[in-house]
CSV table of C-alpha atoms and ligand atoms in Angstrom, one decimal:
chain,number,residue,atom,x,y,z
Q,100,UNK,CA,0.1,0.1,-0.1
Q,101,UNK,CA,1.4,3.4,-1.1
Q,102,UNK,CA,1.0,6.2,1.4
Q,103,UNK,CA,-0.5,9.6,0.0
Q,104,UNK,CA,2.4,12.0,-0.9
Q,105,UNK,CA,2.9,14.5,1.6
Q,106,UNK,CA,4.5,18.0,1.2
Q,107,UNK,CA,5.4,20.9,3.1
Q,108,UNK,CA,5.7,24.5,1.8
Q,109,UNK,CA,9.3,25.2,2.5
Q,110,UNK,CA,10.5,22.0,0.6
Q,111,UNK,CA,8.3,23.0,-2.3
Q,112,UNK,CA,9.7,26.8,-2.4
Q,113,UNK,CA,13.4,25.4,-1.9
Q,114,UNK,CA,12.8,23.0,-4.9
Q,115,UNK,CA,11.7,26.1,-7.3
Q,116,UNK,CA,14.2,28.4,-5.7
Q,117,UNK,CA,17.1,26.0,-6.6
Q,118,UNK,CA,15.7,25.8,-10.2
Q,119,UNK,CA,14.1,22.1,-9.9
Q,120,UNK,CA,10.8,21.0,-11.7
Q,121,UNK,CA,7.8,20.8,-9.2
Q,122,UNK,CA,6.2,17.4,-9.5
Q,123,UNK,CA,2.5,17.2,-10.3
Q,124,UNK,CA,1.6,15.9,-6.9
Q,125,UNK,CA,3.4,18.8,-5.4
Q,126,UNK,CA,1.5,21.4,-7.5
Q,127,UNK,CA,-1.8,19.9,-6.9
Q,128,UNK,CA,-0.9,19.9,-3.1
Q,129,UNK,CA,0.2,23.3,-2.8
Q,130,UNK,CA,-2.6,24.6,-4.8
Q,131,UNK,CA,-5.2,22.8,-2.7
Q,132,UNK,CA,-3.4,23.7,0.5
Q,133,UNK,CA,-3.0,27.3,-0.3
Q,134,UNK,CA,-6.7,27.5,-1.4
Q,135,UNK,CA,-7.7,25.9,2.0
Q,136,UNK,CA,-5.6,28.4,3.9
Q,137,UNK,CA,-3.0,25.8,5.0
Q,138,UNK,CA,-0.1,27.5,3.3
Q,139,UNK,CA,0.6,31.0,4.5
Q,140,UNK,CA,0.5,34.0,2.4
Q,141,UNK,CA,4.2,34.5,3.1
Q,142,UNK,CA,5.0,31.3,1.8
Q,143,UNK,CA,3.0,31.4,-1.3
Q,144,UNK,CA,4.5,34.8,-1.8
Q,145,UNK,CA,8.0,33.3,-1.7
Q,146,UNK,CA,6.9,30.3,-4.3
Q,147,UNK,CA,5.4,32.8,-6.7
Q,148,UNK,CA,8.8,34.8,-6.6
Q,149,UNK,CA,10.8,31.6,-7.0
Q,150,UNK,CA,8.6,30.7,-10.1
Q,151,UNK,CA,8.9,34.6,-11.2
Q,152,UNK,CA,12.6,34.1,-11.3
Q,153,UNK,CA,13.0,30.2,-12.2
Q,154,UNK,CA,10.0,29.7,-14.6
Q,155,UNK,CA,7.7,26.7,-15.1
Q,156,UNK,CA,8.0,24.5,-17.9
Q,157,UNK,CA,4.9,23.5,-20.4
Q,158,UNK,CA,4.0,20.3,-18.2
Q,159,UNK,CA,4.4,22.3,-14.8
Q,160,UNK,CA,2.2,25.2,-16.4
Q,161,UNK,CA,-0.5,22.7,-17.5
Q,162,UNK,CA,-0.5,20.9,-14.3
Q,163,UNK,CA,-0.8,24.3,-12.2
Q,164,UNK,CA,-3.5,25.4,-14.6
Q,165,UNK,CA,-5.6,22.1,-14.2
Q,166,UNK,CA,-5.0,22.3,-10.3
Q,167,UNK,CA,-6.5,25.8,-10.4
Q,168,UNK,CA,-9.6,25.0,-12.2
Q,169,UNK,CA,-10.1,22.0,-9.8
Q,170,UNK,CA,-9.9,24.3,-6.9
Q,171,UNK,CA,-13.6,25.4,-7.7
Q,172,UNK,CA,-16.7,25.1,-9.8
Q,173,UNK,CA,-16.6,24.5,-13.6
Q,174,UNK,CA,-19.6,25.8,-15.4
Q,175,UNK,CA,-21.1,24.0,-18.5
Q,176,UNK,CA,-23.5,25.7,-20.9
Q,177,UNK,CA,-23.6,22.9,-23.4
Q,178,UNK,CA,-27.3,22.6,-22.7
Q,179,UNK,CA,-28.5,26.1,-23.4
Q,180,UNK,CA,-30.5,26.5,-26.9
Q,181,UNK,CA,-32.1,29.3,-28.5
Q,182,UNK,CA,-34.5,29.0,-31.4
Q,183,UNK,CA,-34.4,25.2,-31.4
Q,184,UNK,CA,-30.6,25.2,-31.8
Q,185,UNK,CA,-27.7,25.0,-29.2
Q,186,UNK,CA,-26.6,28.5,-28.1
Q,187,UNK,CA,-22.9,29.2,-29.1
Q,188,UNK,CA,-21.0,30.6,-26.1
Q,189,UNK,CA,-17.7,32.3,-26.6
Q,190,UNK,CA,-15.6,34.7,-24.7
Q,191,UNK,CA,-12.5,36.8,-25.0
Q,192,UNK,CA,-9.7,37.8,-22.4
Q,193,UNK,CA,-7.2,40.5,-22.5
Q,194,UNK,CA,-3.9,39.9,-20.9
Q,195,UNK,CA,-4.2,43.5,-19.5
Q,196,UNK,CA,-3.6,46.9,-20.9
Q,197,UNK,CA,-3.9,50.6,-20.1
Q,198,UNK,CA,-7.3,52.2,-21.2
Q,199,UNK,CA,-8.5,48.8,-22.3
Q,200,UNK,CA,-12.2,48.8,-22.0
Q,201,UNK,CA,-12.7,46.7,-25.0
Q,202,UNK,CA,-14.8,44.0,-23.0
Q,203,UNK,CA,-17.7,46.6,-22.2
Q,204,UNK,CA,-18.4,47.2,-26.0
Q,205,UNK,CA,-17.3,43.8,-27.2
Q,206,UNK,CA,-19.7,41.5,-25.2
Q,207,UNK,CA,-22.7,43.8,-26.2
Q,208,UNK,CA,-21.5,43.6,-29.8
Q,209,UNK,CA,-21.1,39.8,-29.9
Q,210,UNK,CA,-24.5,39.1,-28.1
Q,211,UNK,CA,-26.1,41.6,-30.7
Q,212,UNK,CA,-24.6,39.4,-33.3
Q,213,UNK,CA,-26.3,36.2,-31.9
Q,214,UNK,CA,-23.5,34.5,-29.8
Q,215,UNK,CA,-23.7,34.4,-26.0
Q,216,UNK,CA,-20.6,35.8,-23.9
Q,217,UNK,CA,-20.3,34.2,-20.4
Q,218,UNK,CA,-17.3,36.8,-19.3
Q,219,UNK,CA,-15.7,36.0,-16.0
Q,220,UNK,CA,-13.5,39.1,-15.1
Q,221,UNK,CA,-11.2,40.2,-12.5
Q,222,UNK,CA,-10.1,43.5,-10.8
Q,223,UNK,CA,-7.2,45.5,-11.7
Q,224,UNK,CA,-3.6,44.0,-11.7
Q,225,UNK,CA,-0.7,46.3,-11.2
Q,226,UNK,CA,-0.8,49.2,-13.5
Q,227,UNK,CA,-3.5,47.7,-15.7
Q,228,UNK,CA,-7.4,48.2,-15.1
Q,229,UNK,CA,-9.9,45.5,-14.4
Q,230,UNK,CA,-13.4,45.1,-15.7
Q,231,UNK,CA,-15.1,44.6,-12.5
Q,232,UNK,CA,-13.4,47.9,-11.0
Q,233,UNK,CA,-14.7,49.7,-14.1
Q,234,UNK,CA,-18.4,48.2,-14.0
Q,235,UNK,CA,-18.7,48.8,-10.4
Q,236,UNK,CA,-18.4,52.6,-11.2
Q,237,UNK,CA,-22.0,52.1,-12.4
Q,238,UNK,CA,-24.3,52.6,-9.4
Q,239,UNK,CA,-25.9,49.3,-8.3
Q,240,UNK,CA,-24.0,46.9,-10.5
Q,241,UNK,CA,-23.6,43.5,-9.0
Q,242,UNK,CA,-21.0,41.1,-10.4
Q,243,UNK,CA,-21.7,38.4,-7.9
Q,244,UNK,CA,-23.6,36.0,-10.0
Q,245,UNK,CA,-24.2,32.3,-9.5
Q,246,UNK,CA,-23.6,29.9,-12.4
Q,247,UNK,CA,-27.4,29.4,-12.7
Q,248,UNK,CA,-27.7,33.3,-12.8
Q,249,UNK,CA,-25.2,33.4,-15.5
Q,250,UNK,CA,-27.0,30.7,-17.6
Q,251,UNK,CA,-30.2,32.5,-17.2
Q,252,UNK,CA,-28.8,35.8,-18.4
Q,253,UNK,CA,-27.2,34.2,-21.4
Q,254,UNK,CA,-30.6,33.2,-22.4
Q,255,UNK,CA,-32.3,36.3,-21.8
Q,256,UNK,CA,-29.6,39.1,-22.5
Q,257,UNK,CA,-27.0,36.9,-24.5
Q,258,UNK,CA,-24.2,38.0,-22.1
Q,259,UNK,CA,-23.0,38.3,-18.3
Q,260,UNK,CA,-20.1,39.8,-16.8
Q,261,UNK,CA,-19.3,38.4,-13.4
Q,262,UNK,CA,-16.7,37.9,-10.7
Q,263,UNK,CA,-14.6,34.9,-11.2
Q,264,UNK,CA,-14.4,34.2,-7.6
Q,265,UNK,CA,-16.1,31.0,-7.4
Q,266,UNK,CA,-14.2,29.7,-10.6
Q,267,UNK,CA,-10.7,28.8,-10.1
Q,268,UNK,CA,-10.7,30.4,-6.4
Q,269,UNK,CA,-7.1,29.7,-6.3
Q,270,UNK,CA,-6.4,32.2,-9.1
Q,271,UNK,CA,-8.6,34.8,-7.0
Q,272,UNK,CA,-6.1,34.4,-4.3
Q,273,UNK,CA,-3.1,34.1,-6.2
Q,274,UNK,CA,-4.1,37.3,-8.5
Q,275,UNK,CA,-4.4,39.4,-5.6
Q,276,UNK,CA,-1.2,38.1,-3.8
Q,277,UNK,CA,0.7,38.6,-7.3
Q,278,UNK,CA,-0.5,42.2,-7.5
Q,279,UNK,CA,1.1,43.4,-4.3
Q,280,UNK,CA,4.4,41.2,-4.6
Q,281,UNK,CA,5.7,42.3,-7.9
Q,282,UNK,CA,5.3,38.7,-9.5
Q,283,UNK,CA,2.7,39.6,-12.1
Q,284,UNK,CA,4.8,39.5,-15.2
Q,285,UNK,CA,5.6,35.9,-15.4
Q,286,UNK,CA,4.6,33.8,-18.4
Q,287,UNK,CA,3.3,30.8,-16.9
Q,288,UNK,CA,1.7,32.4,-14.0
Q,289,UNK,CA,-0.1,35.0,-16.6
Q,290,UNK,CA,-1.1,31.9,-18.7
Q,291,UNK,CA,-2.4,29.6,-15.9
Q,292,UNK,CA,-4.1,32.5,-14.1
Q,293,UNK,CA,-6.0,33.6,-17.6
Q,294,UNK,CA,-6.8,29.9,-18.7
Q,295,UNK,CA,-7.9,28.6,-15.5
Q,296,UNK,CA,-10.5,31.1,-15.2
Q,297,UNK,CA,-11.6,30.9,-18.8
Q,298,UNK,CA,-11.7,27.2,-18.9
Q,299,UNK,CA,-13.8,27.0,-15.8
Q,300,UNK,CA,-16.2,29.7,-16.9
Q,301,UNK,CA,-17.4,27.0,-19.6
Q,302,UNK,CA,-17.6,29.1,-22.9
Q,303,UNK,CA,-17.2,27.0,-25.9
Q,304,UNK,CA,-14.6,28.8,-27.6
Q,305,UNK,CA,-12.2,31.5,-26.6
Q,306,UNK,CA,-10.3,34.5,-28.3
Q,307,UNK,CA,-7.3,35.9,-26.3
Q,308,UNK,CA,-6.1,39.7,-26.9
Q,309,UNK,CA,-2.4,39.2,-26.1
Q,310,UNK,CA,-1.1,42.8,-25.5
Q,311,UNK,CA,2.5,43.9,-26.4
Q,312,UNK,CA,4.3,46.9,-25.4
Q,313,UNK,CA,5.5,49.2,-22.6
Q,314,UNK,CA,1.8,49.0,-21.0
Q,315,UNK,CA,1.4,45.5,-21.4
Q,316,UNK,CA,2.9,42.5,-19.2
Q,317,UNK,CA,4.8,41.3,-22.3
Q,318,UNK,CA,7.0,43.8,-23.8
Q,319,UNK,CA,8.1,42.2,-26.8
Q,320,UNK,CA,6.3,40.5,-29.4
Q,321,UNK,CA,8.4,37.3,-29.0
Q,322,UNK,CA,7.3,37.1,-25.4
Q,323,UNK,CA,3.6,37.8,-26.2
Q,324,UNK,CA,3.7,35.1,-29.2
Q,325,UNK,CA,5.2,32.6,-26.6
Q,326,UNK,CA,2.4,33.4,-24.0
Q,327,UNK,CA,-0.4,33.1,-26.8
Q,328,UNK,CA,1.0,29.8,-28.1
Q,329,UNK,CA,1.1,28.5,-24.3
Q,330,UNK,CA,-2.4,29.5,-23.9
Q,331,UNK,CA,-3.9,28.2,-27.2
Q,332,UNK,CA,-2.4,24.9,-26.2
Q,333,UNK,CA,-3.8,24.8,-23.0
Q,334,UNK,CA,-7.2,25.7,-24.6
Q,335,UNK,CA,-7.0,22.8,-27.1
Q,336,UNK,CA,-5.9,20.4,-24.4
Q,337,UNK,CA,-9.2,21.3,-22.6
Q,338,UNK,CA,-11.3,21.2,-25.7
Q,339,UNK,CA,-11.8,24.9,-26.1
Q,340,UNK,CA,-11.0,26.1,-29.7
Q,341,UNK,CA,-8.7,29.0,-28.8
Q,342,UNK,CA,-7.3,31.7,-30.9
Q,343,UNK,CA,-5.4,35.0,-30.2
Q,344,UNK,CA,-4.7,38.4,-31.5
Q,345,UNK,CA,-1.4,40.2,-30.5
Q,346,UNK,CA,-2.3,43.8,-30.4
Q,347,UNK,CA,-0.4,47.0,-29.8
Q,348,UNK,CA,-0.2,48.4,-26.1
Q,349,UNK,CA,2.6,51.0,-26.4
Q,350,UNK,CA,0.2,53.7,-26.1
Q,351,UNK,CA,-3.0,53.6,-24.1
Q,352,UNK,CA,-6.4,52.4,-25.9
Q,353,UNK,CA,-8.5,55.6,-26.5
Q,354,UNK,CA,-8.6,58.6,-24.3
Q,355,UNK,CA,-10.0,57.8,-21.2
Q,356,UNK,CA,-7.8,55.7,-18.6
Q,357,UNK,CA,-9.5,55.0,-15.3
Q,358,UNK,CA,-12.6,53.1,-13.9
Q,359,UNK,CA,-15.7,55.4,-14.4
Q,360,UNK,CA,-13.9,57.3,-17.4
Q,361,UNK,CA,-13.7,54.1,-19.4
Q,362,UNK,CA,-17.2,53.3,-18.9
Q,363,UNK,CA,-18.1,56.6,-20.3
Q,364,UNK,CA,-15.8,56.1,-23.4
Q,365,UNK,CA,-17.1,52.4,-24.0
Q,366,UNK,CA,-20.9,54.1,-24.0
Q,367,UNK,CA,-19.6,56.4,-26.6
Q,368,UNK,CA,-18.4,53.7,-28.7
Q,369,UNK,CA,-21.8,51.9,-28.1
Q,370,UNK,CA,-23.6,55.1,-29.3
Q,371,UNK,CA,-21.7,54.7,-32.7
Q,372,UNK,CA,-18.8,57.3,-31.7
Q,373,UNK,CA,-15.8,56.9,-29.5
Q,374,UNK,CA,-11.9,56.7,-30.4
Q,375,UNK,CA,-11.1,55.0,-33.7
Q,376,UNK,CA,-8.7,52.6,-32.2
Q,377,UNK,CA,-11.2,51.3,-29.4
Q,378,UNK,CA,-14.0,50.9,-32.2
Q,379,UNK,CA,-11.5,49.1,-34.4
Q,380,UNK,CA,-10.2,46.7,-31.8
Q,381,UNK,CA,-13.7,45.9,-30.8
Q,382,UNK,CA,-14.9,45.1,-34.0
Q,383,UNK,CA,-11.7,42.9,-34.8
Q,384,UNK,CA,-12.1,41.0,-31.7
Q,385,UNK,CA,-15.9,40.5,-32.2
Q,386,UNK,CA,-15.2,39.3,-35.8
Q,387,UNK,CA,-12.8,37.0,-34.3
Q,388,UNK,CA,-15.2,35.5,-31.7
Q,389,UNK,CA,-17.8,35.3,-34.0
Q,390,UNK,CA,-15.6,33.4,-36.4
Q,391,UNK,CA,-14.3,30.8,-33.8
Q,392,UNK,CA,-18.0,30.3,-32.6
Q,393,UNK,CA,-19.2,29.8,-36.1
Q,394,UNK,CA,-21.8,32.6,-35.8
Q,395,UNK,CA,-21.0,35.1,-38.6
Q,396,UNK,CA,-24.2,36.1,-40.0
Q,397,UNK,CA,-24.0,39.8,-38.8
Q,398,UNK,CA,-21.3,42.4,-39.4
Q,399,UNK,CA,-20.4,43.6,-35.8
Q,400,UNK,CA,-19.6,47.3,-36.8
Q,401,UNK,CA,-23.2,47.5,-38.0
Q,402,UNK,CA,-24.4,46.7,-34.3
Q,403,UNK,CA,-22.3,49.9,-33.2
Q,404,UNK,CA,-24.2,51.9,-35.9
Q,405,UNK,CA,-27.7,50.7,-35.3
Q,406,UNK,CA,-27.8,50.6,-31.7
Q,407,UNK,CA,-28.3,47.1,-31.2
Q,408,UNK,CA,-25.3,46.7,-29.3
Q,409,UNK,CA,-26.2,49.5,-27.1
Q,410,UNK,CA,-29.6,47.8,-26.4
Q,411,UNK,CA,-27.7,44.5,-25.4
Q,412,UNK,CA,-25.5,46.7,-23.0
Q,413,UNK,CA,-28.3,48.4,-21.4
Q,414,UNK,CA,-30.0,45.0,-20.9
Q,415,UNK,CA,-26.9,43.5,-19.5
Q,416,UNK,CA,-26.4,46.4,-16.9
Q,417,UNK,CA,-30.1,46.3,-16.0
Q,418,UNK,CA,-30.2,42.7,-15.5
Q,419,UNK,CA,-27.1,43.0,-12.9
Q,420,UNK,CA,-28.9,45.8,-11.0
Q,421,UNK,CA,-26.8,48.6,-12.5
Q,422,UNK,CA,-28.4,52.0,-13.2
Q,423,UNK,CA,-27.2,53.8,-16.2
Q,424,UNK,CA,-29.1,56.8,-15.7
Q,425,UNK,CA,-27.3,57.8,-12.5
Q,426,UNK,CA,-24.1,60.0,-13.1
Q,427,UNK,CA,-20.9,58.3,-13.2
Q,428,UNK,CA,-18.3,59.2,-10.6
Q,429,UNK,CA,-15.8,62.0,-11.3
Q,430,UNK,CA,-12.6,62.5,-9.1
Q,431,UNK,CA,-13.3,66.0,-7.0
Q,432,UNK,CA,-9.8,67.4,-8.0
Q,433,UNK,CA,-8.4,68.0,-11.5
Q,434,UNK,CA,-5.2,69.1,-12.8
Q,435,UNK,CA,-4.4,69.7,-16.2
Q,436,UNK,CA,-1.0,69.1,-18.0
Q,437,UNK,CA,-0.1,71.4,-20.7
Q,438,UNK,CA,2.2,71.3,-23.8
Q,439,UNK,CA,5.4,73.1,-23.1
Q,440,UNK,CA,5.9,74.0,-26.8
Q,441,UNK,CA,4.0,73.9,-29.8
Q,442,UNK,CA,4.3,70.9,-32.4
Q,443,UNK,CA,2.9,67.3,-32.7
Q,444,UNK,CA,2.7,64.8,-30.1
Q,445,UNK,CA,5.0,62.0,-31.1
Q,446,UNK,CA,4.6,59.7,-28.1
Q,447,UNK,CA,2.3,58.9,-25.1
Q,448,UNK,CA,3.6,56.0,-23.2
Q,449,UNK,CA,1.2,53.3,-21.9
Q,450,UNK,CA,3.2,52.4,-18.9
Q,451,UNK,CA,3.6,55.9,-17.7
Q,452,UNK,CA,0.0,56.6,-18.1
Q,453,UNK,CA,-1.2,53.4,-16.3
Q,454,UNK,CA,1.2,54.0,-13.5
Q,455,UNK,CA,0.0,57.7,-13.0
Q,456,UNK,CA,-3.5,56.5,-12.8
Q,457,UNK,CA,-2.7,53.8,-10.5
Q,458,UNK,CA,-1.1,56.7,-8.4
Q,459,UNK,CA,-4.2,58.7,-8.6
Q,460,UNK,CA,-6.1,55.9,-6.8
Q,461,UNK,CA,-7.7,53.8,-9.6
Q,462,UNK,CA,-5.9,50.8,-8.5
Q,463,UNK,CA,-4.5,49.1,-5.5
Q,464,UNK,CA,-1.4,48.8,-3.7
Q,465,UNK,CA,-2.4,46.4,-1.1
Q,466,UNK,CA,-4.8,43.5,-0.9
Q,467,UNK,CA,-8.4,44.1,-0.8
Q,468,UNK,CA,-8.0,48.0,-1.1
Q,469,UNK,CA,-10.9,50.1,-2.3
Q,470,UNK,CA,-10.3,51.7,-5.6
Q,471,UNK,CA,-11.5,55.3,-6.6
Q,472,UNK,CA,-14.0,54.9,-9.2
Q,473,UNK,CA,-13.5,58.6,-10.3
Q,474,UNK,CA,-9.9,58.7,-10.5
Q,475,UNK,CA,-8.0,58.7,-13.8
Q,476,UNK,CA,-6.7,60.6,-16.6
Q,477,UNK,CA,-8.0,61.7,-20.1
Q,478,UNK,CA,-5.4,62.1,-23.0
Q,479,UNK,CA,-6.5,65.3,-24.9
Q,480,UNK,CA,-3.7,64.9,-27.5
Q,481,UNK,CA,-2.7,61.3,-28.8
Q,482,UNK,CA,0.4,60.6,-30.7
Q,483,UNK,CA,0.1,62.4,-34.1
Q,484,UNK,CA,-2.3,65.1,-32.9
Q,485,UNK,CA,-0.9,68.6,-33.4
Q,486,UNK,CA,-0.8,70.8,-30.0
Q,487,UNK,CA,0.0,74.5,-29.5
Q,488,UNK,CA,2.0,75.6,-26.5
Q,489,UNK,CA,-0.1,75.8,-23.6
Q,490,UNK,CA,-2.8,73.6,-24.8
Q,491,UNK,CA,-3.9,70.8,-22.4
Q,492,UNK,CA,-2.4,67.3,-23.2
Q,493,UNK,CA,-3.6,65.5,-20.1
Q,494,UNK,CA,-6.3,66.1,-17.5
Q,495,UNK,CA,-6.0,63.9,-14.1
Q,496,UNK,CA,-8.7,63.4,-11.6
Q,497,UNK,CA,-8.7,62.2,-8.2
Q,498,UNK,CA,-10.5,62.4,-4.7
Q,499,UNK,CA,-7.2,62.6,-2.9
Q,500,UNK,CA,-5.3,65.5,-4.4
Q,501,UNK,CA,-2.1,64.7,-2.1
Q,502,UNK,CA,-1.6,61.9,-4.9
Q,503,UNK,CA,-0.7,64.4,-7.8
Q,504,UNK,CA,3.3,64.8,-7.0
Q,505,UNK,CA,3.5,61.0,-7.4
Q,506,UNK,CA,1.2,60.9,-10.5
Q,507,UNK,CA,3.1,63.7,-12.0
Q,508,UNK,CA,6.4,61.8,-11.4
Q,509,UNK,CA,5.2,59.0,-13.3
Q,510,UNK,CA,3.9,60.9,-16.2
Q,511,UNK,CA,7.5,62.7,-16.5
Q,512,UNK,CA,9.2,61.5,-19.5
Q,513,UNK,CA,6.5,59.5,-20.7
Q,514,UNK,CA,5.2,61.9,-23.2
Q,515,UNK,CA,6.9,64.2,-25.9
Q,516,UNK,CA,6.0,66.9,-28.4
Q,517,UNK,CA,8.3,66.7,-31.4
Q,518,UNK,CA,8.2,68.6,-35.1
Q,519,UNK,CA,6.8,65.8,-36.8
Q,520,UNK,CA,4.7,62.7,-36.1
Q,521,UNK,CA,6.3,59.3,-35.5
Q,522,UNK,CA,5.1,56.7,-38.0
Q,523,UNK,CA,2.0,55.0,-36.6
Q,524,UNK,CA,2.3,51.1,-36.3
Q,525,UNK,CA,-0.5,48.7,-36.9
Q,526,UNK,CA,-3.1,48.1,-33.7
Q,527,UNK,CA,-3.3,44.3,-34.7
Q,528,UNK,CA,0.3,42.9,-34.8
Q,529,UNK,CA,-0.8,39.2,-35.4
Q,530,UNK,CA,-3.2,36.4,-35.3
Q,531,UNK,CA,-2.4,33.0,-34.0
Q,532,UNK,CA,-4.5,29.9,-34.1
Q,533,UNK,CA,-3.8,26.2,-33.1
A,45,URA,N1,-5.0,38.5,-16.6
A,45,URA,C1,-5.2,37.5,-15.8
A,45,URA,O1,-6.3,37.0,-15.6
A,45,URA,N2,-4.3,37.0,-15.1
A,45,URA,C2,-2.8,37.4,-15.3
A,45,URA,O2,-2.3,37.0,-14.7
A,45,URA,C3,-2.7,38.6,-16.1
A,45,URA,C4,-3.8,39.1,-17.0
């Protein structure tokens, strides 16, 4: 008779610290014990840092992902039908960017085109914003849905955006811990975090928006491609067709960065306006989702023009208790940054803006902290825009003006005015499929 394997946290940490491979049973044990509160936060912090520094190979990452899925519920919408046909479900996940409010218009566009979107979302991570923090700036919005409520809403509205907490609860704990221990930017930790939630949420197909650039966790196209490949393979191994777009994240998406400000910009897009880059990425991701779900009868751009996507968004917010009639919060204090000279804006760096917005109070620096929904920044002049000396380039909002010096320091050196525009690169850098 063989005894059950038994591990202890210092041994597992030491193994990875010294560059070893974690055996499957050690991964299963540490994820289960940490989720149950039997591995201390300090111990998991040390293990995360060891993984950050030493990495995990493909087999370790696959096992880590499977253990995180097994830590909670796994939803299944396979039985849903509409009009006598199985209801096609599809979701997208972004690896995180600055000003990335795409999920908001996107789920509504895809629902208006006839596919259903179960979107398990998270909160802000590091300098990047989180969909739940954004949506909770809408008065009354409730992201705590049960699996049954999600299924009901997929039938009635065509989309639900909900807290991923009961799915892969190990990830919810690890995500919060990584956010405050400088262990976010690790390829296997990002891949397993994204895919554990997304595979547990039960969507029939998945599209990944893998961000590349200063404001992304992956700074180079090579790293982003590696991350995308890893996640596409994890999806395939679990029977979920997965494709990826690699998209530009050196400049913030759109003009609004910060929770409520981004909701406002998403509403502009849904009303048929909004910044061209936000519209273009929404439409491209919607087309990719509809193709992978096999539902491509309606042109996604049309749903923004004819108001059908806005109708879906309003229905989704109302179904989750939100009141779009209530004013969105705006930080009580506002400071403007102006151009020191005339010319053309040549650079607005996504990381500088993301960190400034985080300093203004839109993100967290400790576990469980409240974010300021009204904190954020508006980019008045984007790369390529002409500007005169003294004209506003940024407006910064916060409820706590003592944060301004730190936010201004983050922006310092993160933007430039020159004589001629720098050549603009493409927004979509690559498409990857199995
Ligand atoms: N999104 C996630 O869900 N997890 C990460 O680690 C990064 C982005």
